[in-house]
mmCIF file of C-alpha atoms and ligand atoms in Angstrom:
data_model
loop_
_atom_site.group_PDB
_atom_site.id
_atom_site.type_symbol
_atom_site.label_atom_id
_atom_site.label_comp_id
_atom_site.label_asym_id
_atom_site.label_seq_id
_atom_site.Cartn_x
_atom_site.Cartn_y
_atom_site.Cartn_z
ATOM 1 C CA MET A 637 -215.077 1.897 68.341
ATOM 2 C CA LYS A 638 -215.166 1.786 72.137
ATOM 3 C CA PRO A 639 -217.802 4.133 73.593
ATOM 4 C CA THR A 640 -216.527 7.076 75.644
ATOM 5 C CA ILE A 641 -216.397 6.259 79.331
ATOM 6 C CA ILE A 642 -218.674 8.607 81.210
ATOM 7 C CA ILE A 643 -218.479 9.003 84.968
ATOM 8 C CA ALA A 644 -221.461 10.824 86.448
ATOM 9 C CA ILE A 645 -221.123 12.374 89.889
ATOM 10 C CA ASP A 646 -224.337 13.803 91.302
ATOM 11 C CA GLY A 647 -225.056 14.960 94.794
ATOM 12 C CA PRO A 648 -226.070 17.873 96.987
ATOM 13 C CA ALA A 649 -224.184 21.162 97.234
ATOM 14 C CA GLY A 650 -221.101 21.041 99.411
ATOM 15 C CA ALA A 651 -220.518 17.278 99.231
ATOM 16 C CA GLY A 652 -217.122 17.983 97.657
ATOM 17 C CA LYS A 653 -218.161 16.932 94.133
ATOM 18 C CA SER A 654 -216.030 19.516 92.338
ATOM 19 C CA THR A 655 -212.720 18.655 93.981
ATOM 20 C CA VAL A 656 -213.486 14.935 93.866
ATOM 21 C CA ALA A 657 -214.390 15.140 90.167
ATOM 22 C CA LYS A 658 -211.302 17.193 89.362
ATOM 23 C CA THR A 659 -208.963 14.869 91.284
ATOM 24 C CA LEU A 660 -210.549 11.759 89.794
ATOM 25 C CA ALA A 661 -210.438 13.128 86.244
ATOM 26 C CA LYS A 662 -206.744 13.926 86.657
ATOM 27 C CA LYS A 663 -205.948 10.449 87.955
ATOM 28 C CA LEU A 664 -207.760 8.850 85.020
ATOM 29 C CA GLY A 665 -206.689 11.279 82.286
ATOM 30 C CA PHE A 666 -210.322 12.205 81.743
ATOM 31 C CA LEU A 667 -211.966 15.546 80.956
ATOM 32 C CA HIS A 668 -213.650 17.195 83.950
ATOM 33 C CA ILE A 669 -216.938 18.978 83.289
ATOM 34 C CA ASP A 670 -218.340 21.055 86.154
ATOM 35 C CA THR A 671 -221.934 21.531 84.994
ATOM 36 C CA GLY A 672 -222.779 23.797 87.954
ATOM 37 C CA ALA A 673 -220.227 26.292 86.609
ATOM 38 C CA MET A 674 -222.246 26.443 83.386
ATOM 39 C CA TYR A 675 -225.469 27.319 85.252
ATOM 40 C CA ARG A 676 -223.461 29.877 87.208
ATOM 41 C CA ALA A 677 -222.045 31.452 84.024
ATOM 42 C CA ILE A 678 -225.544 31.972 82.590
ATOM 43 C CA THR A 679 -226.632 33.391 85.948
ATOM 44 C CA LEU A 680 -223.784 35.903 85.820
ATOM 45 C CA ALA A 681 -224.710 36.883 82.263
ATOM 46 C CA ALA A 682 -228.330 37.447 83.393
ATOM 47 C CA LEU A 683 -227.320 39.497 86.438
ATOM 48 C CA ARG A 684 -224.973 41.667 84.403
ATOM 49 C CA GLN A 685 -227.767 42.436 81.958
ATOM 50 C CA LYS A 686 -230.153 43.020 84.867
ATOM 51 C CA ALA A 687 -232.466 40.516 83.184
ATOM 52 C CA ASP A 688 -235.768 39.601 84.807
ATOM 53 C CA LEU A 689 -234.921 36.187 86.297
ATOM 54 C CA ASN A 690 -238.517 35.066 85.800
ATOM 55 C CA ASN A 691 -238.462 35.850 82.078
ATOM 56 C CA GLN A 692 -237.813 32.422 80.612
ATOM 57 C CA ALA A 693 -237.620 33.603 76.995
ATOM 58 C CA LYS A 694 -234.931 36.115 77.948
ATOM 59 C CA LEU A 695 -232.957 33.512 79.886
ATOM 60 C CA GLU A 696 -233.216 31.107 76.958
ATOM 61 C CA GLN A 697 -231.902 33.792 74.598
ATOM 62 C CA LEU A 698 -229.002 34.500 76.978
ATOM 63 C CA ALA A 699 -228.129 30.811 77.201
ATOM 64 C CA ASN A 700 -228.192 30.505 73.412
ATOM 65 C CA GLU A 701 -225.913 33.511 72.979
ATOM 66 C CA SER A 702 -223.442 32.680 75.751
ATOM 67 C CA LYS A 703 -220.292 30.841 74.891
ATOM 68 C CA ILE A 704 -219.094 28.943 77.956
ATOM 69 C CA GLU A 705 -215.679 27.296 78.095
ATOM 70 C CA LEU A 706 -214.322 25.151 80.908
ATOM 71 C CA LYS A 707 -210.529 25.045 80.876
ATOM 72 C CA PRO A 708 -208.439 22.713 83.011
ATOM 73 C CA SER A 709 -206.114 24.688 85.300
ATOM 74 C CA GLU A 710 -204.431 24.448 88.726
ATOM 75 C CA PRO A 711 -205.380 24.743 91.503
ATOM 76 C CA GLU A 712 -208.878 25.494 90.127
ATOM 77 C CA ASN A 713 -210.274 25.055 86.638
ATOM 78 C CA LYS A 714 -211.118 28.209 84.754
ATOM 79 C CA VAL A 715 -214.493 29.235 83.413
ATOM 80 C CA PHE A 716 -214.805 31.612 80.470
ATOM 81 C CA LEU A 717 -217.956 33.439 79.442
ATOM 82 C CA ASN A 718 -217.789 34.837 75.917
ATOM 83 C CA GLY A 719 -214.000 34.784 76.136
ATOM 84 C CA GLU A 720 -213.747 36.471 79.554
ATOM 85 C CA ASP A 721 -212.353 34.664 82.605
ATOM 86 C CA VAL A 722 -215.243 34.714 85.102
ATOM 87 C CA SER A 723 -213.947 31.926 87.376
ATOM 88 C CA LYS A 724 -214.114 34.108 90.499
ATOM 89 C CA GLU A 725 -217.231 36.092 89.695
ATOM 90 C CA ILE A 726 -219.416 33.022 89.249
ATOM 91 C CA ARG A 727 -218.701 31.956 92.861
ATOM 92 C CA THR A 728 -220.130 35.013 94.641
ATOM 93 C CA PRO A 729 -223.081 34.526 97.048
ATOM 94 C CA GLU A 730 -225.187 36.701 94.718
ATOM 95 C CA VAL A 731 -224.640 34.306 91.807
ATOM 96 C CA THR A 732 -225.211 31.263 94.044
ATOM 97 C CA GLN A 733 -228.526 32.734 95.179
ATOM 98 C CA ALA A 734 -229.726 33.733 91.704
ATOM 99 C CA SER A 735 -228.598 30.459 90.099
ATOM 100 C CA ALA A 736 -231.760 28.762 91.372
ATOM 101 C CA PHE A 737 -233.800 30.771 88.841
ATOM 102 C CA ILE A 738 -231.558 29.685 85.984
ATOM 103 C CA ALA A 739 -231.581 26.059 87.165
ATOM 104 C CA ASN A 740 -235.391 26.132 87.229
ATOM 105 C CA CYS A 741 -235.666 27.453 83.693
ATOM 106 C CA VAL A 742 -236.510 24.444 81.509
ATOM 107 C CA PRO A 743 -235.429 25.976 78.150
ATOM 108 C CA VAL A 744 -232.015 26.843 79.662
ATOM 109 C CA ARG A 745 -231.656 23.313 81.026
ATOM 110 C CA LYS A 746 -232.364 21.891 77.560
ATOM 111 C CA ILE A 747 -229.609 24.027 76.030
ATOM 112 C CA LEU A 748 -227.065 23.221 78.737
ATOM 113 C CA VAL A 749 -227.846 19.492 78.822
ATOM 114 C CA ALA A 750 -227.306 19.299 75.037
ATOM 115 C CA ARG A 751 -223.968 21.127 75.371
ATOM 116 C CA GLN A 752 -222.885 18.851 78.196
ATOM 117 C CA GLN A 753 -223.727 15.787 76.110
ATOM 118 C CA GLN A 754 -221.622 17.177 73.298
ATOM 119 C CA MET A 755 -218.703 18.068 75.576
ATOM 120 C CA GLY A 756 -218.748 14.572 77.075
ATOM 121 C CA GLN A 757 -218.157 12.932 73.687
ATOM 122 C CA VAL A 758 -214.399 13.020 73.905
ATOM 123 C CA ASP A 759 -213.508 10.008 71.707
ATOM 124 C CA SER A 760 -211.554 12.053 69.183
ATOM 125 C CA GLY A 761 -209.654 14.170 71.741
ATOM 126 C CA PRO A 762 -206.768 13.591 74.147
ATOM 127 C CA PHE A 763 -209.018 12.343 76.975
ATOM 128 C CA GLY A 764 -209.962 8.749 77.702
ATOM 129 C CA GLY A 765 -213.382 9.748 78.968
ATOM 130 C CA ALA A 766 -215.239 12.408 80.900
ATOM 131 C CA VAL A 767 -216.172 13.035 84.518
ATOM 132 C CA LEU A 768 -219.302 15.162 84.734
ATOM 133 C CA GLU A 769 -220.550 16.497 88.027
ATOM 134 C CA GLY A 770 -223.856 18.128 88.852
ATOM 135 C CA ARG A 771 -227.369 17.176 89.886
ATOM 136 C CA ASP A 772 -228.951 15.569 86.832
ATOM 137 C CA ILE A 773 -226.015 13.853 85.144
ATOM 138 C CA ALA A 774 -227.146 10.268 85.752
ATOM 139 C CA THR A 775 -230.844 11.071 85.279
ATOM 140 C CA ASP A 776 -230.863 13.416 82.260
ATOM 141 C CA VAL A 777 -227.456 14.194 80.772
ATOM 142 C CA PHE A 778 -225.937 10.708 80.527
ATOM 143 C CA PRO A 779 -228.523 8.128 81.644
ATOM 144 C CA ASP A 780 -226.264 5.469 80.075
ATOM 145 C CA ALA A 781 -223.112 6.538 81.951
ATOM 146 C CA GLN A 782 -220.879 3.564 82.817
ATOM 147 C CA TYR A 783 -220.468 4.848 86.380
ATOM 148 C CA LYS A 784 -223.108 6.767 88.302
ATOM 149 C CA PHE A 785 -221.950 8.009 91.651
ATOM 150 C CA TYR A 786 -224.202 9.783 94.102
ATOM 151 C CA LEU A 787 -221.921 11.585 96.483
ATOM 152 C CA ASP A 788 -223.579 12.406 99.773
ATOM 153 C CA ALA A 789 -222.456 13.949 103.054
ATOM 154 C CA SER A 790 -224.411 15.052 106.116
ATOM 155 C CA VAL A 791 -225.856 18.571 106.278
ATOM 156 C CA GLU A 792 -223.584 19.332 109.227
ATOM 157 C CA MET A 793 -220.378 18.263 107.479
ATOM 158 C CA ARG A 794 -221.286 20.123 104.329
ATOM 159 C CA ALA A 795 -222.113 23.240 106.338
ATOM 160 C CA LYS A 796 -218.798 23.018 108.216
ATOM 161 C CA ARG A 797 -216.875 22.833 104.934
ATOM 162 C CA ARG A 798 -218.861 25.717 103.525
ATOM 163 C CA LEU A 799 -218.222 27.811 106.641
ATOM 164 C CA LYS A 800 -214.474 27.243 106.234
ATOM 165 C CA ASP A 801 -214.653 28.398 102.607
ATOM 166 C CA LEU A 802 -216.587 31.504 103.636
ATOM 167 C CA GLU A 803 -214.058 32.276 106.373
ATOM 168 C CA LYS A 804 -211.237 31.934 103.847
ATOM 169 C CA ALA A 805 -213.071 34.344 101.555
ATOM 170 C CA GLY A 806 -213.519 36.785 104.467
ATOM 171 C CA VAL A 807 -217.323 36.424 104.535
ATOM 172 C CA PRO A 808 -218.559 36.342 108.162
ATOM 173 C CA SER A 809 -221.177 33.690 108.971
ATOM 174 C CA THR A 810 -222.209 31.160 111.645
ATOM 175 C CA LEU A 811 -222.681 27.398 111.497
ATOM 176 C CA ASP A 812 -226.417 27.787 112.149
ATOM 177 C CA GLN A 813 -226.768 30.236 109.292
ATOM 178 C CA VAL A 814 -224.824 28.056 106.887
ATOM 179 C CA MET A 815 -226.760 24.920 107.927
ATOM 180 C CA ALA A 816 -230.058 26.672 107.213
ATOM 181 C CA ASP A 817 -228.661 27.758 103.866
ATOM 182 C CA VAL A 818 -227.492 24.228 102.977
ATOM 183 C CA LYS A 819 -230.925 22.799 103.866
ATOM 184 C CA ALA A 820 -232.670 25.417 101.732
ATOM 185 C CA ARG A 821 -230.414 24.615 98.772
ATOM 186 C CA ASP A 822 -231.084 20.881 99.192
ATOM 187 C CA ASP A 823 -234.772 21.584 99.182
ATOM 188 C CA ARG A 824 -234.521 23.622 95.978
ATOM 189 C CA ASP A 825 -232.246 21.096 94.272
ATOM 190 C CA MET A 826 -234.372 18.082 95.169
ATOM 191 C CA ASN A 827 -237.771 19.583 94.461
ATOM 192 C CA ARG A 828 -237.021 21.144 91.099
ATOM 193 C CA PRO A 829 -239.635 19.786 88.652
ATOM 194 C CA VAL A 830 -237.057 19.264 85.881
ATOM 195 C CA GLY A 831 -233.464 18.171 86.439
ATOM 196 C CA GLY A 832 -233.961 17.739 90.176
ATOM 197 C CA LEU A 833 -231.382 15.902 92.257
ATOM 198 C CA ARG A 834 -232.358 12.212 92.466
ATOM 199 C CA LYS A 835 -230.634 8.879 92.868
ATOM 200 C CA THR A 836 -231.171 6.403 90.047
ATOM 201 C CA SER A 837 -231.845 2.700 90.632
ATOM 202 C CA ASP A 838 -228.243 2.000 89.600
ATOM 203 C CA SER A 839 -226.576 4.889 91.454
ATOM 204 C CA ILE A 840 -223.568 3.971 93.563
ATOM 205 C CA VAL A 841 -224.335 5.909 96.727
ATOM 206 C CA MET A 842 -221.361 6.985 98.790
ATOM 207 C CA ASP A 843 -221.602 8.962 102.010
ATOM 208 C CA HIS A 844 -218.232 10.553 102.531
ATOM 209 C CA SER A 845 -219.025 12.708 105.555
ATOM 210 C CA GLN A 846 -216.003 11.307 107.357
ATOM 211 C CA LEU A 847 -213.538 11.500 104.464
ATOM 212 C CA THR A 848 -211.451 14.313 103.055
ATOM 213 C CA VAL A 849 -212.128 15.102 99.414
ATOM 214 C CA GLU A 850 -208.809 13.481 98.477
ATOM 215 C CA GLN A 851 -209.808 10.265 100.265
ATOM 216 C CA SER A 852 -213.200 10.468 98.641
ATOM 217 C CA ALA A 853 -211.651 10.736 95.150
ATOM 218 C CA GLU A 854 -209.448 7.739 95.997
ATOM 219 C CA GLU A 855 -212.547 5.677 96.933
ATOM 220 C CA LEU A 856 -214.193 6.416 93.584
ATOM 221 C CA TYR A 857 -210.947 5.655 91.774
ATOM 222 C CA LYS A 858 -210.632 2.307 93.566
ATOM 223 C CA PHE A 859 -214.238 1.451 92.728
ATOM 224 C CA ILE A 860 -213.649 2.167 89.034
ATOM 225 C CA ARG A 861 -210.451 0.114 88.983
ATOM 226 C CA GLN A 862 -212.203 -2.799 90.675
ATOM 227 C CA HIS A 863 -215.234 -2.630 88.354
ATOM 228 C CA PRO A 864 -213.985 -2.246 84.766
ATOM 229 C CA ARG A 865 -216.794 -1.486 82.309
HETATM 230 O O1 DC B 1486 -223.004 22.871 92.027
HETATM 231 P P1 DC B 1486 -223.163 24.394 92.006
HETATM 232 O O2 DC B 1486 -223.479 24.991 93.342
HETATM 233 O O3 DC B 1486 -222.011 25.082 91.362
HETATM 234 O O4 DC B 1486 -224.434 24.662 91.075
HETATM 235 C C1 DC B 1486 -224.852 25.970 90.716
HETATM 236 C C2 DC B 1486 -226.364 25.981 90.454
HETATM 237 O O5 DC B 1486 -226.728 25.191 89.342
HETATM 238 C C3 DC B 1486 -227.208 25.468 91.623
HETATM 239 O O6 DC B 1486 -228.362 26.293 91.704
HETATM 240 C C4 DC B 1486 -227.599 24.061 91.216
HETATM 241 C C5 DC B 1486 -227.652 24.165 89.710
HETATM 242 N N1 DC B 1486 -227.267 22.957 88.978
HETATM 243 C C6 DC B 1486 -228.231 22.252 88.317
HETATM 244 O O7 DC B 1486 -229.418 22.618 88.396
HETATM 245 N N2 DC B 1486 -227.903 21.171 87.575
HETATM 246 C C7 DC B 1486 -226.631 20.784 87.472
HETATM 247 N N3 DC B 1486 -226.337 19.727 86.708
HETATM 248 C C8 DC B 1486 -225.617 21.493 88.153
HETATM 249 C C9 DC B 1486 -225.972 22.570 88.911
#
């Protein structure tokens, strides 16, 4: 039996990973797994229960008890937590902020990594493979992925995109503020002791600061077509 094709897309926040992964998965007929949404769902569960975000045993229990489903949908995929659609709620600034605690919790990471590995095994389903996006896909979740992309973009470009999203959502901010925020998130993501954002020796690094997310998805698609594995 042919092994499932796994496409790992890692990279910093705001590099456009989610839209690129979704577009690419659609083009290929692959399942799209947004692993960040899973960390966000656990964060929401913890905030709702007013859990102490430093209590690792509590967070582990929450992760074990939480059923997270990622459902393909247009224009955005949907995320369900214990059967409830939480797609919007997991994107609030409060969840973004608190998600760092969940991402730093090693027992939670173990649970989510195992679930992601299971979800990626799509050989018996309708999908030809899986596109997983996050921070630790190529390093921890699927170190044997056939394609390992590291999607980068400059701090300024990522901040500009983020500012646009905030404006759309009616959240007032400034470029300076958002740039400081992006840098702080990079710092947290890269210096996490477990599951930190890193390139692997075989990562295909792409800096798409000058491309739209659609163009970026097209570049990855072309690369895959030109390098069958
Ligand atoms: O990509 P995002 O902003 O939706 O990620 C939400 C949080 O989860 C953020 O704190 C980074 C973290 N994360 C992680 O630690 N590992 C992943 N594979 C994906 C996200």
